[in-house]
PDB file of C-alpha atoms and ligand atoms in Angstrom:
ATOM      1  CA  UNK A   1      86.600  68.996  84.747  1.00  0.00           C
ATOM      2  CA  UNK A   2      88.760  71.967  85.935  1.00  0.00           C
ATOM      3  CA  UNK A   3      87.491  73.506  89.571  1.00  0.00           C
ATOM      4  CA  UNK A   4      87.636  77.052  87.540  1.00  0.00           C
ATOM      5  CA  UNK A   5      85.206  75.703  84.679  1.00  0.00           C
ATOM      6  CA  UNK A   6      82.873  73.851  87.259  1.00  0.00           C
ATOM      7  CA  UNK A   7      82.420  76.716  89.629  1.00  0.00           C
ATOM      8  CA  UNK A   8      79.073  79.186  88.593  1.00  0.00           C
ATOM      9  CA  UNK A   9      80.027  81.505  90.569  1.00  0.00           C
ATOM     10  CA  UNK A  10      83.962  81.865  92.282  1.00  0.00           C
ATOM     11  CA  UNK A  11      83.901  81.920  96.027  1.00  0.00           C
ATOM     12  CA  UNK A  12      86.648  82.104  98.314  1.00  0.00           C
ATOM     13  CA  UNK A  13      86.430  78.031  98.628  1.00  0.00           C
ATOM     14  CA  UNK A  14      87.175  77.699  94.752  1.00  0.00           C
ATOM     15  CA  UNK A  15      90.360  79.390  94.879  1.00  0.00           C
ATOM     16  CA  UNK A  16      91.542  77.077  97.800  1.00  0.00           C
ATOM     17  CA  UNK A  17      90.276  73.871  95.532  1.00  0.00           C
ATOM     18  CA  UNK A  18      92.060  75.198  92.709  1.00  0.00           C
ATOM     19  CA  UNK A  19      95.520  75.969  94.768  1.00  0.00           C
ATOM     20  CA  UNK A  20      95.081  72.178  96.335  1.00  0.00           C
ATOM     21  CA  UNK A  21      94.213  70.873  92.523  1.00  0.00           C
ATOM     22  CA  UNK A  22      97.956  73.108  91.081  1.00  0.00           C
ATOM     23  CA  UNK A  23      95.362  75.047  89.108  1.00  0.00           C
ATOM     24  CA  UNK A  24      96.430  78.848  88.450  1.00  0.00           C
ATOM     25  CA  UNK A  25      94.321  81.449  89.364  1.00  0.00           C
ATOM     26  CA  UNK A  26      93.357  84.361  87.230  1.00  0.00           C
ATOM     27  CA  UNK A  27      92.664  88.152  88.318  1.00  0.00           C
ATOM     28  CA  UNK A  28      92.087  91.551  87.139  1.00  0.00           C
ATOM     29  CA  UNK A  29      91.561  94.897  88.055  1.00  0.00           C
ATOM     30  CA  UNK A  30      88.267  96.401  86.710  1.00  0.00           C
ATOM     31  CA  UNK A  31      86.699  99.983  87.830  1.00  0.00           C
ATOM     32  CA  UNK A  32      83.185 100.351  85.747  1.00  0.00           C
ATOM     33  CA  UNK A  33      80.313  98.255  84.543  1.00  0.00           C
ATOM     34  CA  UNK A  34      81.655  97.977  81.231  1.00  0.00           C
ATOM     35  CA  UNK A  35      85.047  96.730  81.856  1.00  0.00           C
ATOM     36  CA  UNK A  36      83.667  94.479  84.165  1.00  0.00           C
ATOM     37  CA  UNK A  37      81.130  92.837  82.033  1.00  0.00           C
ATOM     38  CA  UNK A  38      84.025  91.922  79.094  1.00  0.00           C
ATOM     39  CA  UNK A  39      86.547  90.479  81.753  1.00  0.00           C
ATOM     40  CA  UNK A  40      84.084  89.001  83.732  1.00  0.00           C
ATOM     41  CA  UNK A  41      82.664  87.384  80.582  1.00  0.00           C
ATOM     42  CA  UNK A  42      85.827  85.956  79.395  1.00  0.00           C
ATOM     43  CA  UNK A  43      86.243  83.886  82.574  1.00  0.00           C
ATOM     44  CA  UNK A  44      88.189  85.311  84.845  1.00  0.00           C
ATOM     45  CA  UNK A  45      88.193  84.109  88.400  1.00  0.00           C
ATOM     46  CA  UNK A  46      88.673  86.916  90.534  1.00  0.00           C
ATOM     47  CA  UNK A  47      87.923  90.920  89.341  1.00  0.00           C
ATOM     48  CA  UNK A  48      89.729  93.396  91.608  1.00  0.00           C
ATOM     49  CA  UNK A  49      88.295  96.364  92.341  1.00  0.00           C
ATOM     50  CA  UNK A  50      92.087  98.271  93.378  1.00  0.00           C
ATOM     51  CA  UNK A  51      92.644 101.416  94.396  1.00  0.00           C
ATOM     52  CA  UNK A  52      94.891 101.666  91.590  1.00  0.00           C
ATOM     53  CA  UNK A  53      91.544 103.250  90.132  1.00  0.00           C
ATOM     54  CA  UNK A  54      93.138 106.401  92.025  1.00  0.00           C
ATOM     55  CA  UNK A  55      95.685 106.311  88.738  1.00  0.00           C
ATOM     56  CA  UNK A  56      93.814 104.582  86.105  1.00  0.00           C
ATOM     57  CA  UNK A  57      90.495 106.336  86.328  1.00  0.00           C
ATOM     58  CA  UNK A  58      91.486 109.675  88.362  1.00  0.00           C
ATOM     59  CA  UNK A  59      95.037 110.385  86.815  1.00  0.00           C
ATOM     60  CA  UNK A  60      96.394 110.747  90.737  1.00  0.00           C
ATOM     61  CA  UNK A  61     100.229 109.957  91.068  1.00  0.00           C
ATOM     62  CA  UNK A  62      99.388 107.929  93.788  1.00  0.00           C
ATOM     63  CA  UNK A  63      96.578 105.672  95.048  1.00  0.00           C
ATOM     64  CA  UNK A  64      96.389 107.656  98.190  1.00  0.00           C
ATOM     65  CA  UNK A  65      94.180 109.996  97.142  1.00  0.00           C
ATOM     66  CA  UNK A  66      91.131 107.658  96.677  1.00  0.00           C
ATOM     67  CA  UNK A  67      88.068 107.813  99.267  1.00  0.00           C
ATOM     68  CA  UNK A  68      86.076 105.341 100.804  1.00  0.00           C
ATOM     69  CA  UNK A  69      83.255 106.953  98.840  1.00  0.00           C
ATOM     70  CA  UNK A  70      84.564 106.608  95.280  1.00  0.00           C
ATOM     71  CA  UNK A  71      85.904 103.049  95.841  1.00  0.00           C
ATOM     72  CA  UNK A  72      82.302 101.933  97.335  1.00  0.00           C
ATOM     73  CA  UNK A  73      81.272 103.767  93.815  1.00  0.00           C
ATOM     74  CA  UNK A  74      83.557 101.797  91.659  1.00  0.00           C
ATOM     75  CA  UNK A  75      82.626  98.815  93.557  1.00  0.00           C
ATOM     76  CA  UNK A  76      78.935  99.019  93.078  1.00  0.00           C
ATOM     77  CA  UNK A  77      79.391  99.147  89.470  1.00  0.00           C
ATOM     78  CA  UNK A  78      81.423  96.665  89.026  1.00  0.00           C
ATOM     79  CA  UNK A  79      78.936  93.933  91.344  1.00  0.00           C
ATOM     80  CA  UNK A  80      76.080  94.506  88.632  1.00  0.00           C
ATOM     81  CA  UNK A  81      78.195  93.528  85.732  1.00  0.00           C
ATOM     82  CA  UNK A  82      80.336  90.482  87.563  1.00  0.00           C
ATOM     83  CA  UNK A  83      78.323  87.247  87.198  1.00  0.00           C
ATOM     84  CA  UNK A  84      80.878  84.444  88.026  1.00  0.00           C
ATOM     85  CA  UNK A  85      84.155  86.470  89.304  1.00  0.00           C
ATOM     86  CA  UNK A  86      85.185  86.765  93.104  1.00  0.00           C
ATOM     87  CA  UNK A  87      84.804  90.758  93.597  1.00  0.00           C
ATOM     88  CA  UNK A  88      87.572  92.041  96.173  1.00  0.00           C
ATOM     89  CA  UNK A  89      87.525  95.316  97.148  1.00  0.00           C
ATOM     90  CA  UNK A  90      90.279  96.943  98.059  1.00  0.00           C
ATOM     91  CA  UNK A  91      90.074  99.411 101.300  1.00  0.00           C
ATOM     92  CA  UNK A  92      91.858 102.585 100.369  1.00  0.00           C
ATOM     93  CA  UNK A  93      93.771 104.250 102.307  1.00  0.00           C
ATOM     94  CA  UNK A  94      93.180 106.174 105.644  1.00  0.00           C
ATOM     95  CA  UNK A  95      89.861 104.189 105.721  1.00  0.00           C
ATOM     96  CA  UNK A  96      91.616 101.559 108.133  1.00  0.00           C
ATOM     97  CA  UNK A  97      95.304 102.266 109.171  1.00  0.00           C
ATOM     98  CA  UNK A  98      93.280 104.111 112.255  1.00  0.00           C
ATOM     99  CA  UNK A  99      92.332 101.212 114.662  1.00  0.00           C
ATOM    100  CA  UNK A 100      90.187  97.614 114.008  1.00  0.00           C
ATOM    101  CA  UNK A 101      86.828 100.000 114.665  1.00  0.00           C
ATOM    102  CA  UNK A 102      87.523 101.960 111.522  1.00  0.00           C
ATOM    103  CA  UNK A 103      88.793  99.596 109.832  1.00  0.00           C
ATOM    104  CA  UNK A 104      85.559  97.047 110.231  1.00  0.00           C
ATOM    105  CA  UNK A 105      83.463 100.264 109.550  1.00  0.00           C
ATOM    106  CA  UNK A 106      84.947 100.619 106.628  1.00  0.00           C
ATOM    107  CA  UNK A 107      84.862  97.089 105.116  1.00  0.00           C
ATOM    108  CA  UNK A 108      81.042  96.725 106.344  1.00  0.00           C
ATOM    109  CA  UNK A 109      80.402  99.954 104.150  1.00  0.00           C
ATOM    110  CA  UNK A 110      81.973  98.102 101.525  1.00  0.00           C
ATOM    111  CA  UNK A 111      80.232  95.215 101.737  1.00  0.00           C
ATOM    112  CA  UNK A 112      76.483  96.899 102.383  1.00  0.00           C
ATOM    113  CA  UNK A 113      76.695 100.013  99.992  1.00  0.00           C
ATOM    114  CA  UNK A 114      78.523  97.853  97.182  1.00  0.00           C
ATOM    115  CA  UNK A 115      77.663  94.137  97.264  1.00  0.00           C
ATOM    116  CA  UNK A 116      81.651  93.305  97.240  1.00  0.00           C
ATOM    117  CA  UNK A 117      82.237  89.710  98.415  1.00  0.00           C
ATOM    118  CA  UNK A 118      85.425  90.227 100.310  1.00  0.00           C
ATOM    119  CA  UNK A 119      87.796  93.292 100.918  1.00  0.00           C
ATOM    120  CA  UNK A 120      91.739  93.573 100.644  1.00  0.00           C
ATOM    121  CA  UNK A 121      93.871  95.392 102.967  1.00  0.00           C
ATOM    122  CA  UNK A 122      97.852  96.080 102.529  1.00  0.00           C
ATOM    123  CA  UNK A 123      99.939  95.246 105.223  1.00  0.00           C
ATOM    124  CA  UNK A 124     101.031  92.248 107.490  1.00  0.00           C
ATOM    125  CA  UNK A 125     101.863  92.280 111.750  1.00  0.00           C
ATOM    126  CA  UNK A 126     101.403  95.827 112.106  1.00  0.00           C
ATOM    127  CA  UNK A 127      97.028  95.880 110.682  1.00  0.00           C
ATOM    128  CA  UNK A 128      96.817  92.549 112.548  1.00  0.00           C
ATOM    129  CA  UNK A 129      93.999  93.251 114.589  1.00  0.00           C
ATOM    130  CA  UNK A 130      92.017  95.172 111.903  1.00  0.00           C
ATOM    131  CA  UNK A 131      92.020  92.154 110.245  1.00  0.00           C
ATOM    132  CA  UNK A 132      90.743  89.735 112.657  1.00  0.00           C
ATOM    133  CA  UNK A 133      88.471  92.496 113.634  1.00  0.00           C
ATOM    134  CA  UNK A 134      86.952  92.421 109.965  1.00  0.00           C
ATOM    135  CA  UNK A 135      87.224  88.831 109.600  1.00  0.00           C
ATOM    136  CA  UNK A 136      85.424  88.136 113.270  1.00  0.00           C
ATOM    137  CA  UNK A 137      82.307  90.338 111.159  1.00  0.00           C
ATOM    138  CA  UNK A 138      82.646  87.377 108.351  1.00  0.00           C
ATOM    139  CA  UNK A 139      84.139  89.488 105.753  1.00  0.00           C
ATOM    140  CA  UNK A 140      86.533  87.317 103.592  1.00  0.00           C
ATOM    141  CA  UNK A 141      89.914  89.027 103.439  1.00  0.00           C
ATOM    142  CA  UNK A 142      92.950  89.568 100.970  1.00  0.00           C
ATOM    143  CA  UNK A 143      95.978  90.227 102.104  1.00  0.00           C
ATOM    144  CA  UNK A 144      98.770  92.258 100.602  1.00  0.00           C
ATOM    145  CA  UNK A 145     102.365  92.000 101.273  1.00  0.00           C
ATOM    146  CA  UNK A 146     105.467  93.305  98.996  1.00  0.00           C
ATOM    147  CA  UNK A 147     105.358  96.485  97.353  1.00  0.00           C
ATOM    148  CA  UNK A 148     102.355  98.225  99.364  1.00  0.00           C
ATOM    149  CA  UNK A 149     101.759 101.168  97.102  1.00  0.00           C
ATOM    150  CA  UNK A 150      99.773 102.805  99.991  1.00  0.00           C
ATOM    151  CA  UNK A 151     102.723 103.181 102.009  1.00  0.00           C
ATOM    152  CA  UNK A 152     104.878 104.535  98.768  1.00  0.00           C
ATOM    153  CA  UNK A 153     106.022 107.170 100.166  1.00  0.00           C
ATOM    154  CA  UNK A 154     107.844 105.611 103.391  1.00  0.00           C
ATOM    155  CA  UNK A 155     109.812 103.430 100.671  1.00  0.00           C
ATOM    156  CA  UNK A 156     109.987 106.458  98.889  1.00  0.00           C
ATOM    157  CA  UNK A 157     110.714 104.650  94.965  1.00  0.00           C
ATOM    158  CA  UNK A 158     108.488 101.460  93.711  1.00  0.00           C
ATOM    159  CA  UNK A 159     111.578  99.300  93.017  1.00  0.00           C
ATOM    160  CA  UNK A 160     111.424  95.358  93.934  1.00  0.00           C
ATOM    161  CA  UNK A 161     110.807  94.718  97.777  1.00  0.00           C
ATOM    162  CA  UNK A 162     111.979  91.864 100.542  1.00  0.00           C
ATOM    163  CA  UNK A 163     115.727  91.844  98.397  1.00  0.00           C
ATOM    164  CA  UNK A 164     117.000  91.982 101.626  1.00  0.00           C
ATOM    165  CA  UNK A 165     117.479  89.751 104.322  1.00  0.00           C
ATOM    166  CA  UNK A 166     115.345  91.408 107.346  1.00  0.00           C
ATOM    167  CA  UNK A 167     112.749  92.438 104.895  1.00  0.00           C
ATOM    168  CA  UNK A 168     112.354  88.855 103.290  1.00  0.00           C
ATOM    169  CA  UNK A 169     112.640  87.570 106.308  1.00  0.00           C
ATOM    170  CA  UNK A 170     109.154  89.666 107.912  1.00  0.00           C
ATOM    171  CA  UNK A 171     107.158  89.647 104.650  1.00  0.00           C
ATOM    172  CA  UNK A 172     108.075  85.170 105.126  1.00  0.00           C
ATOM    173  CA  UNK A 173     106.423  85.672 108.700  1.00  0.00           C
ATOM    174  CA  UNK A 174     103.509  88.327 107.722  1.00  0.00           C
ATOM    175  CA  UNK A 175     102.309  85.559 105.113  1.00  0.00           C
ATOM    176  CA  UNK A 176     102.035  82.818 107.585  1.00  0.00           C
ATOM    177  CA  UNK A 177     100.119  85.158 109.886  1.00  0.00           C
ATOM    178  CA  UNK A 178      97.592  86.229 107.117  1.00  0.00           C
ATOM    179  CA  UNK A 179      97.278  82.721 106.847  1.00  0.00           C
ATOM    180  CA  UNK A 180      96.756  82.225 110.791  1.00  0.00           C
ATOM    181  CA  UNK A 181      94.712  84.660 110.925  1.00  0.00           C
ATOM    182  CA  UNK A 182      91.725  83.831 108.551  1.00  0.00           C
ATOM    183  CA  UNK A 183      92.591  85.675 105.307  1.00  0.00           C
ATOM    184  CA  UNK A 184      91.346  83.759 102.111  1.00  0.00           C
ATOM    185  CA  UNK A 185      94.288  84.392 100.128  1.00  0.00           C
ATOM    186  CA  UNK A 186      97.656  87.394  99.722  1.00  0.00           C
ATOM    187  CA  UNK A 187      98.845  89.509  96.635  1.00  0.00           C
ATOM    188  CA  UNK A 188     102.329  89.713  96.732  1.00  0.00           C
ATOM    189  CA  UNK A 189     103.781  92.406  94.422  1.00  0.00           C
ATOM    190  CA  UNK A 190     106.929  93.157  93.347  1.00  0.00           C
ATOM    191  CA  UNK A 191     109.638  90.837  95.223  1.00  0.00           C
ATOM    192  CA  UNK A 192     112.006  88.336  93.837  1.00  0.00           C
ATOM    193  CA  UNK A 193     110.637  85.620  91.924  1.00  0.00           C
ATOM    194  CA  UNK A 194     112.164  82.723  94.552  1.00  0.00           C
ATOM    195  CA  UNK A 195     110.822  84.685  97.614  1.00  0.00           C
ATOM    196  CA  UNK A 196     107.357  84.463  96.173  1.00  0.00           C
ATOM    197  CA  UNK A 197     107.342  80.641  95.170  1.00  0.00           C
ATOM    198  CA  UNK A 198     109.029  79.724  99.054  1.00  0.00           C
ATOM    199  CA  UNK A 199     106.250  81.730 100.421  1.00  0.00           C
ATOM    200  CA  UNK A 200     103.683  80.129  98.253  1.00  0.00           C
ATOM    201  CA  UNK A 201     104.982  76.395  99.099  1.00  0.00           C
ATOM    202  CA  UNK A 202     104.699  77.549 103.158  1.00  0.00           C
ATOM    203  CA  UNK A 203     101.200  78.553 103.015  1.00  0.00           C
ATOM    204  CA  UNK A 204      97.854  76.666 102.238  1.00  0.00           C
ATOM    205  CA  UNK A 205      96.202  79.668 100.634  1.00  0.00           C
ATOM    206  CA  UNK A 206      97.101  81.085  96.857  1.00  0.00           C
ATOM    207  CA  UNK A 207      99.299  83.213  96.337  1.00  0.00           C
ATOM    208  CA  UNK A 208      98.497  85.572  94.006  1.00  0.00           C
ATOM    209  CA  UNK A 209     101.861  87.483  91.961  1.00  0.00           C
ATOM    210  CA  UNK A 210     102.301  90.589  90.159  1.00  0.00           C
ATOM    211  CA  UNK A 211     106.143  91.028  89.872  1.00  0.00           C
ATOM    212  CA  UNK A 212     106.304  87.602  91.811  1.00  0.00           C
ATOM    213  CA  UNK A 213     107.111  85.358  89.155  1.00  0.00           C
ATOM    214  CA  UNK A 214     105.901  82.367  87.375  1.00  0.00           C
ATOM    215  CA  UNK A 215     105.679  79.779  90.819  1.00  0.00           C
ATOM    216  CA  UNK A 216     102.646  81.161  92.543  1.00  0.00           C
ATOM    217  CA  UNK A 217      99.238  80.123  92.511  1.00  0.00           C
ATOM    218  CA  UNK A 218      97.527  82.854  90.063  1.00  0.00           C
ATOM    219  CA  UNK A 219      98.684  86.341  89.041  1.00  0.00           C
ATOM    220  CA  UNK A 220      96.810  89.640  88.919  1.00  0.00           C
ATOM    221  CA  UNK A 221      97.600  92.832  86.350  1.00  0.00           C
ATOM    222  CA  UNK A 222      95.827  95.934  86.094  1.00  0.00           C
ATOM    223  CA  UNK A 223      93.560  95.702  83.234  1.00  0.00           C
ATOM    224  CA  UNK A 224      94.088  99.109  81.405  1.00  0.00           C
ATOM    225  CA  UNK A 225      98.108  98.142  81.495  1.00  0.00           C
ATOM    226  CA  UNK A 226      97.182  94.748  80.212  1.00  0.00           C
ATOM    227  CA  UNK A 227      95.029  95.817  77.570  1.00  0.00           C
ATOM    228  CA  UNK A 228      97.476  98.500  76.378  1.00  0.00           C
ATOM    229  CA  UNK A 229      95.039 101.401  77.421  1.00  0.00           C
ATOM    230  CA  UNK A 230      97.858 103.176  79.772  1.00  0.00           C
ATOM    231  CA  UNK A 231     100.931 103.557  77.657  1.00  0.00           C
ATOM    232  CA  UNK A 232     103.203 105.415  80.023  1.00  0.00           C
ATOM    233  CA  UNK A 233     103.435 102.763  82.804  1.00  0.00           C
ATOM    234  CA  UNK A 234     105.893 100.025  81.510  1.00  0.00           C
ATOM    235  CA  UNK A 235     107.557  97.993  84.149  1.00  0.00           C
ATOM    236  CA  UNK A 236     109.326  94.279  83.550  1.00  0.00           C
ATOM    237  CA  UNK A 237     106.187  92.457  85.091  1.00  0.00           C
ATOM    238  CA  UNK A 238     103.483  93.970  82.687  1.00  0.00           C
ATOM    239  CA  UNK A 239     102.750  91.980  79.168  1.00  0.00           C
ATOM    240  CA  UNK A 240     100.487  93.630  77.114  1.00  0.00           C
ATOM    241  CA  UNK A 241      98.053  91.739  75.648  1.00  0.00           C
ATOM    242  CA  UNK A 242      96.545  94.186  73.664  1.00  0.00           C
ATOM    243  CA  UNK A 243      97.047  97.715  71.895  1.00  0.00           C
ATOM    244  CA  UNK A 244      94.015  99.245  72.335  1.00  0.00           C
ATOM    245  CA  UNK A 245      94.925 103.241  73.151  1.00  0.00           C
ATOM    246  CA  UNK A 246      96.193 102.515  69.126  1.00  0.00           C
ATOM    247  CA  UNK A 247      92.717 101.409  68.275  1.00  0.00           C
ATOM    248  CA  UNK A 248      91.032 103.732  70.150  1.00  0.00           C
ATOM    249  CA  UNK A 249      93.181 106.534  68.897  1.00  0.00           C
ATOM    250  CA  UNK A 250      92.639 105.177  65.379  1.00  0.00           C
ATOM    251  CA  UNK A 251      88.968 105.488  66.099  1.00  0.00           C
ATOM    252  CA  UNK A 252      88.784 109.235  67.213  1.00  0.00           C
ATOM    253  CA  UNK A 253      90.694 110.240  64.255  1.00  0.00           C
ATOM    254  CA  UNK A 254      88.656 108.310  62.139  1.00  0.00           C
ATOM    255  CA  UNK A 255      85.540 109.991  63.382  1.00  0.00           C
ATOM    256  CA  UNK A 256      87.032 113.631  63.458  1.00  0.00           C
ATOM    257  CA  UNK A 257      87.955 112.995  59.759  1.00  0.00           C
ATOM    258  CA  UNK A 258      84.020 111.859  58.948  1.00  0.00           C
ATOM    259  CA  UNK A 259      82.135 114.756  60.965  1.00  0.00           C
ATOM    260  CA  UNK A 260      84.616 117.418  59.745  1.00  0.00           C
ATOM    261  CA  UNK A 261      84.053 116.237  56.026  1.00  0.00           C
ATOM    262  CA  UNK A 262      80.436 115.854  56.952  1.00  0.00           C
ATOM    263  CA  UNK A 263      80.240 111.722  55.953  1.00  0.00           C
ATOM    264  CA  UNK A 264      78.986 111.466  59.006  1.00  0.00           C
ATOM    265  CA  UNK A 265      76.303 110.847  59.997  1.00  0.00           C
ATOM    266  CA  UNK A 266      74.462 109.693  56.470  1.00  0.00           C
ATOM    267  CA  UNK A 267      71.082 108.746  55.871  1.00  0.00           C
ATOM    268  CA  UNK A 268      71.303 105.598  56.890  1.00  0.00           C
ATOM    269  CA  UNK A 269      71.839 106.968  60.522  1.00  0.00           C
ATOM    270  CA  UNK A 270      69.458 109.720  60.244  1.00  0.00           C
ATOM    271  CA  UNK A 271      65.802 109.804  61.529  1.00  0.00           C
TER     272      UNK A 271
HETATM  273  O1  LIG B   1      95.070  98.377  93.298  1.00  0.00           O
HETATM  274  C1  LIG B   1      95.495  97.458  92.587  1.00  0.00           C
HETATM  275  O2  LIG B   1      95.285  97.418  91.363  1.00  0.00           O
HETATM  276  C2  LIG B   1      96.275  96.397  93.227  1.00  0.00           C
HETATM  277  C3  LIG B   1      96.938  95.404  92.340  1.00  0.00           C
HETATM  278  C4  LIG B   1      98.113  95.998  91.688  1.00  0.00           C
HETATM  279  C5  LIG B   1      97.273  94.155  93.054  1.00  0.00           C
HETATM  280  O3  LIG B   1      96.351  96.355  94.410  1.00  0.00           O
END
């Protein structure tokens, strides 16, 4: 039997089994209770908890503008739905670029006020220390190397990353110091598709892609994209496994149409 169908409840020793046994890991992005419950139900291994909830559920350009507060929030509601999925927890931003202090701080208010089981934190070399800082407090960590959208604005566009040389070259180096260092596993996000599957072969923990192509060892999406719920994000990476802002839509019209006509609500769903 499969590691991923054995497991009752993903830990952070699962996903290395499955990268050892070549078997893909899945993960997505969920925000609420609800949304958690339905992906967590269908069997996925991991459930992010991203500060892309600063787009998705705030409508921020950015996913700077998210607080340690909110994400703890998210979190929380996200831990009483998740039964078998890994919960990571991203730390937003500001709550750990500061110095190791904060950023342990931070990831033990994660872990205390939400029940996360492990955080994620964007960067390589430069948020070293904050890392082994968290880790030394036994908080599993994520890393996250490529397209870092919490530093957006000193790339200044969210093309592909690591195209060049120099680039490639420290994002090659960052991974096998995550790996050094203690974290569980990276995201790597937007970069070219070869980069990715080099970086996965040099390492012993998965790789997780989105933009990274098919030769990693899982791949994460942001749920709403996935589902078709966001319409106006459409980049290469993203296939949409669903239309549901159609069926949704469909569904508000529908019930406009019934209360204006006064169909509903009929006996039937009258006390
Ligand atoms: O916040 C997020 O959703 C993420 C994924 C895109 C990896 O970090």
């Amino acid at each position: 039997m499969s590691v991923h169908k054995k497991a009752k409840r993903v830990t952070t020793q699962v996903l290395l089994d499955m990268k050892s046994r070549g078997e893909k890991i899945s993960m997505l992005t969920s925000y609420d209770y609800s949304m958690a419950k339905i992906v967590d139900q269908a069997g996925i291994d991991i459930i992010l908890v991203g500060d892309s909830a600063s787009n998705v559920m705030a409508g921020h350009e950015t996913t700077l503008p998210i607080t340690l507060d909110q994400m703890i929030y998210h979190a929380a509601s996200v831990i009483r739905a998740a039964e078998r999925s890994l919960v990571v927890v991203d730390l937003p931003f500001g709550s750990y670029q500061g110095n190791s202090r904060q950023a342990l701080d931070s990831a033990i208010r994660i872990m205390k006020e939400s029940g996360g089981h492990a955080v994620k934190m964007e960067g390589g070399e430069e948020i070293s220390e904050s890392i082994t800082r968290v880790l030394s407090a036994g908080i599993p960590v994520m890393g996250h190397l490529g397209l870092t959208p919490q530093s957006i604005y000193k790339f200044g566009t969210y093309v592909v990353r690591a195209k060049e040389g120099e680039e490639a070259e420290q994002l090659k180096k960052d991974a096998i110091l995550l790996e050094k260092l203690g974290c569980f596993s990276i995201v790597l996000e937007k970069i070219p598709a070869h980069l990715a599957e080099e970086v996965a072969k040099s390492v012993s923990i998965p790789i997780i892609g989105i933009g990274a192509g098919g030769n990693v060892d899982g791949q994460v999406l942001v749920a709403h994209d996935m589902f078709g719920i966001t319409q106006e994000f459409s980049p290469r990476f993203l296939r949409r496994y669903a239309d549901v802002s159609t069926i949704m839509n469909d569904a508000v019209k529908g019930y406009i149409t019934d209360v204006k006509s006064g169909d509903f609500p009929n006996e039937e769903e009258s006390y």
